[in-house]
Tab-separated table of C-alpha atoms in Angstrom:
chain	number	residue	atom	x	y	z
A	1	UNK	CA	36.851	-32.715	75.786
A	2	UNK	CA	35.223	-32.962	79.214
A	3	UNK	CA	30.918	-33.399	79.242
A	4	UNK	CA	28.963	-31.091	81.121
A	5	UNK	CA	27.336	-31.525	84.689
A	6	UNK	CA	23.895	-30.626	84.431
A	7	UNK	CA	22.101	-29.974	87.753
A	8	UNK	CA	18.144	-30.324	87.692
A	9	UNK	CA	16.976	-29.335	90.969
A	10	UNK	CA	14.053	-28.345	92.275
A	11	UNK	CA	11.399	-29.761	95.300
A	12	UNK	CA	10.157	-33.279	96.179
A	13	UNK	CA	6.864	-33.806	93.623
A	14	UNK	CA	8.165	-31.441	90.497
A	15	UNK	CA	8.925	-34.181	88.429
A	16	UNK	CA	12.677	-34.237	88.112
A	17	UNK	CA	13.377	-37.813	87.644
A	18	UNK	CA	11.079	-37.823	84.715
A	19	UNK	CA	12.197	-34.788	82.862
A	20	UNK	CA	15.784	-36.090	83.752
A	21	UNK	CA	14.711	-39.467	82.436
A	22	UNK	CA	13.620	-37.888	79.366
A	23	UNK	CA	16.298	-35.297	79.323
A	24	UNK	CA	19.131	-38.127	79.151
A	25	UNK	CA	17.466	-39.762	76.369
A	26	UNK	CA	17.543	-36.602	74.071
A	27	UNK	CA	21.184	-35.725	75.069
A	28	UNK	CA	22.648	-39.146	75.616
A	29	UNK	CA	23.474	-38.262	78.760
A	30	UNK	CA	25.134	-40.125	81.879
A	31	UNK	CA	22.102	-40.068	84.926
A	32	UNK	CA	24.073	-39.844	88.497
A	33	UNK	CA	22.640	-42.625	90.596
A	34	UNK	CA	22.324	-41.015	93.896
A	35	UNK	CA	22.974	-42.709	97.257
A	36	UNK	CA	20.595	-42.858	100.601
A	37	UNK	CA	19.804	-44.838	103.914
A	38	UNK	CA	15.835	-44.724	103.024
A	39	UNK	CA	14.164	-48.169	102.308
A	40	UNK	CA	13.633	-49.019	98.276
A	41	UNK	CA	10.073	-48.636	97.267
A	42	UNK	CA	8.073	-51.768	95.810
A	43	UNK	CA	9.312	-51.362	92.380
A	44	UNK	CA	12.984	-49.601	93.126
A	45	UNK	CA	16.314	-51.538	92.227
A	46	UNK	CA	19.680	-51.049	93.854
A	47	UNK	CA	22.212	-49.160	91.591
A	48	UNK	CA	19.489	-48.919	89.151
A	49	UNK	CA	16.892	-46.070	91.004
A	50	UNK	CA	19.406	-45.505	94.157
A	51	UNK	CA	22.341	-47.284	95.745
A	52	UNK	CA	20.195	-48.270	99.072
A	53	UNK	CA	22.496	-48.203	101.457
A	54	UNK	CA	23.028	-48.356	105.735
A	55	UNK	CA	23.698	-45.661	107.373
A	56	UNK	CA	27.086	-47.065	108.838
A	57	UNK	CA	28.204	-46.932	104.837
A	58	UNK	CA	26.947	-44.057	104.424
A	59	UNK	CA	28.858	-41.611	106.657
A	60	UNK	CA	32.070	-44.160	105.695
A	61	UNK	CA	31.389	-42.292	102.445
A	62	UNK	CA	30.731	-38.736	104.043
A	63	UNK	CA	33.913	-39.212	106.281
A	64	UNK	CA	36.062	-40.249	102.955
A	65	UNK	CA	35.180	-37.332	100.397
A	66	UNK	CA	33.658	-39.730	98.526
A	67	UNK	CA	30.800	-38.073	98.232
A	68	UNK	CA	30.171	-34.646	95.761
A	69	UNK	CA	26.851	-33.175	97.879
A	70	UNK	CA	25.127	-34.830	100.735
A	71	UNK	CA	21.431	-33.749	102.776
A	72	UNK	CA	19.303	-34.858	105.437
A	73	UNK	CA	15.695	-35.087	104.031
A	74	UNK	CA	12.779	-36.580	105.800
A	75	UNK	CA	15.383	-38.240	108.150
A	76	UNK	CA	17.233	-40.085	105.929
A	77	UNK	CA	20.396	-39.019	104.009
A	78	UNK	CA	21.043	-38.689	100.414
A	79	UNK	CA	24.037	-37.888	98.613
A	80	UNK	CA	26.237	-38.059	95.411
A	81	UNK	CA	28.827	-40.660	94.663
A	82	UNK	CA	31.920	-38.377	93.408
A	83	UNK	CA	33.620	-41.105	91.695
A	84	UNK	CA	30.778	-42.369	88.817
A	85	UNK	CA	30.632	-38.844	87.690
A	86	UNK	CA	34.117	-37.646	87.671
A	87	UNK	CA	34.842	-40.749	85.511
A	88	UNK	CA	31.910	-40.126	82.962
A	89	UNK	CA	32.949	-36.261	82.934
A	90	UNK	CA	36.308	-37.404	81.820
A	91	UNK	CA	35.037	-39.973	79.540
A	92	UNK	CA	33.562	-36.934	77.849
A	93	UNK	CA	30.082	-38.142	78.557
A	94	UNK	CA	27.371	-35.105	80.101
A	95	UNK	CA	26.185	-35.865	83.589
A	96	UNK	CA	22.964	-35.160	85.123
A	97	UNK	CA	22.765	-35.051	88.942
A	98	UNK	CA	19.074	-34.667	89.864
A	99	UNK	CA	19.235	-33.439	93.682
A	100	UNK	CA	17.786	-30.555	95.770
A	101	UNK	CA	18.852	-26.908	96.443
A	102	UNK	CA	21.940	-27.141	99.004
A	103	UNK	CA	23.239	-30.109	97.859
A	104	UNK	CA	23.351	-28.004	93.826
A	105	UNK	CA	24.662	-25.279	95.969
A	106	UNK	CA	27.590	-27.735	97.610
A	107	UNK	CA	28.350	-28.824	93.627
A	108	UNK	CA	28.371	-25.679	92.138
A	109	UNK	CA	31.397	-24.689	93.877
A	110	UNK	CA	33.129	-27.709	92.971
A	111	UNK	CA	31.628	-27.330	89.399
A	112	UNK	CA	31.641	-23.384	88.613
A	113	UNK	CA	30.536	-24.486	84.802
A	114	UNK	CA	28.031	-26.365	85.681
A	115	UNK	CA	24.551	-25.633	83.992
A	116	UNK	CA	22.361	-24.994	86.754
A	117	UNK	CA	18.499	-25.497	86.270
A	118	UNK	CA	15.794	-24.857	88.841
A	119	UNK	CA	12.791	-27.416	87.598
A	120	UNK	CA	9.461	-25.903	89.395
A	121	UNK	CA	5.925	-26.768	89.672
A	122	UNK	CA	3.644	-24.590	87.763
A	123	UNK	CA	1.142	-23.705	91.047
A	124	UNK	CA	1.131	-24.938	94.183
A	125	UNK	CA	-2.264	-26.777	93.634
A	126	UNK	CA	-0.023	-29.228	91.010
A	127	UNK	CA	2.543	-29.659	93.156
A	128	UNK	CA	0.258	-31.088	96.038
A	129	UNK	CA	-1.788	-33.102	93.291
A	130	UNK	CA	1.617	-34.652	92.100
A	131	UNK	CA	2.576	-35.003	95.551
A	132	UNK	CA	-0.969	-37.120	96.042
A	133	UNK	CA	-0.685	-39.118	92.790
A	134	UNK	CA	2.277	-40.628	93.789
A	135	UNK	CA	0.664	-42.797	96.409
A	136	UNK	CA	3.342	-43.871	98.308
A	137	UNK	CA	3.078	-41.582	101.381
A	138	UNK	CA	0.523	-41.020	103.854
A	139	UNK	CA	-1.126	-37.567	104.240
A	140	UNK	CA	1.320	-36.492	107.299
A	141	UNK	CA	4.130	-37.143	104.752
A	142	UNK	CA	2.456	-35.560	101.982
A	143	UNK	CA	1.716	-32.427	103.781
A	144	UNK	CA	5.675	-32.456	104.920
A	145	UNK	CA	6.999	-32.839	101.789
A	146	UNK	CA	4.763	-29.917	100.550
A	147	UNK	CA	5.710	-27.667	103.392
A	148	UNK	CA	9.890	-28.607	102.852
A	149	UNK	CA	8.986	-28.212	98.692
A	150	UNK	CA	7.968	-24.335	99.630
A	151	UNK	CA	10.670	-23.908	101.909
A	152	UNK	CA	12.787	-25.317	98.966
A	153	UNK	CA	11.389	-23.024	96.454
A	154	UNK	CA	11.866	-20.071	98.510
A	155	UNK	CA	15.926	-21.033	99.302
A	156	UNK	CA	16.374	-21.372	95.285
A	157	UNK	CA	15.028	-17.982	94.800
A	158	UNK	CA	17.691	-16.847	97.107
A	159	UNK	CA	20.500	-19.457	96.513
A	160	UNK	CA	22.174	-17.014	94.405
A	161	UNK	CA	23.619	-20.096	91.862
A	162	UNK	CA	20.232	-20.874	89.111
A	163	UNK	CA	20.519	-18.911	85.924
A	164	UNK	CA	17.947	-21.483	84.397
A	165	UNK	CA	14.254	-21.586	85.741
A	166	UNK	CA	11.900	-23.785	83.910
A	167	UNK	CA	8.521	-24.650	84.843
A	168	UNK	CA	7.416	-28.512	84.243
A	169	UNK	CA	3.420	-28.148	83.399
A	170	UNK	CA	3.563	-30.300	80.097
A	171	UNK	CA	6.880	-32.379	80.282
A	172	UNK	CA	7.571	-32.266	76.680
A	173	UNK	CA	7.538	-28.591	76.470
A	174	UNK	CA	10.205	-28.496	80.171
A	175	UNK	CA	12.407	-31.156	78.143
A	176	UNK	CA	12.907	-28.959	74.933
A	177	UNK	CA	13.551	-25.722	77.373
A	178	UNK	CA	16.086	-28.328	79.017
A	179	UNK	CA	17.585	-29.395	75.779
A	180	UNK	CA	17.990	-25.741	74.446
A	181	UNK	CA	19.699	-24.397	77.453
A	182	UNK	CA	21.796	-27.052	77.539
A	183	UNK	CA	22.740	-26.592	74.118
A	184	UNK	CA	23.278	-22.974	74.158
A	185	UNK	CA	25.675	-23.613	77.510
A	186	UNK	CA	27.506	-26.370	75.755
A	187	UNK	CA	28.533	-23.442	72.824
A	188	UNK	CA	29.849	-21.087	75.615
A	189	UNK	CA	32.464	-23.505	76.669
């Protein structure tokens, strides 16, 4: 039997790589390793956080459908390598792709069974606080990434493709919603 594709999307500073984190621990889950043409933070690996690569490569992979979903955020691109996660899916393993609103939108009509989950902040005042406390942007960045995470928020209300909303205020209690949902999709199959 095929594993399910689990989409956790929401805006820049909701926390989706650590509920994901925490999410593929529970489930055993496959994470998707996305691909971009920004520059690794201090602490990021290649393969391991993202595949870093040029931006020569990475319309090579745009040009040869070898990519699921692709975007233009903060001018730099990020996208999906197809082939990691059609293999897993086959293996039977569950996939999570953590990635923002059109690029779910793009794999949800290559995935129609995907379970969809919008992850969002629980104010706006956490949002820009958890936009701050990551201290790795200045405060023209910040304030961009607050003003596309709105923007963002607004498009998945409209999107037409979440039948899951969770809010992440206390990750533990976002990661059992997560778990459940996933569960009771897995049963529908």
């Amino acid at each position: 039997m095929a594993g399910n594709l689990i989409i956790i999307s929401g805006p820049s500073g909701v926390g989706k790589s650590t509920v994901i984190r925490n999410l593929a621990q529970r489930i055993a889950a496959k994470i998707s390793i996305s691909a971009t043409t920004r520059q690794p933070g201090p602490s990021e690996k290649n393969g391991v956080d993202y595949h870093f690569l040029s931006r020569q490569e990475f319309e090579v992979m745009i040009q040869t459908g070898k990519l699921l979903e692709h975007a233009e955020y903060l001018g730099n691109f990020y996208g999906t390598p197809r082939d990691p996660v059609d293999q897993a899916l086959k293996a039977g393993t569950d996939v999570i792709l953590g990635i923002e609103v059109h690029g779910a939108k793009e794999v949800a009509k290559k995935f129609p069974d995907a379970i969809i989950i919008c992850l969002c902040p629980p104010s706006d005042d956490e949002l820009r606080r958890r936009l701050c406390d990551r201290a790795r942007d200045d405060d023209a960045t910040i304030a961009r990434r607050f003003d596309n995470a709105k923007r963002e928020i607004e498009l998945a209300k409209t999107a037409g493709i979440y039948k899951h909303w969770v809010v992440n205020g206390r990750l533990e209690r976002a990661v059992d919603e997560i778990v459940t949902i996933c569960k009771q999709e897995s049963y529908k199959k």
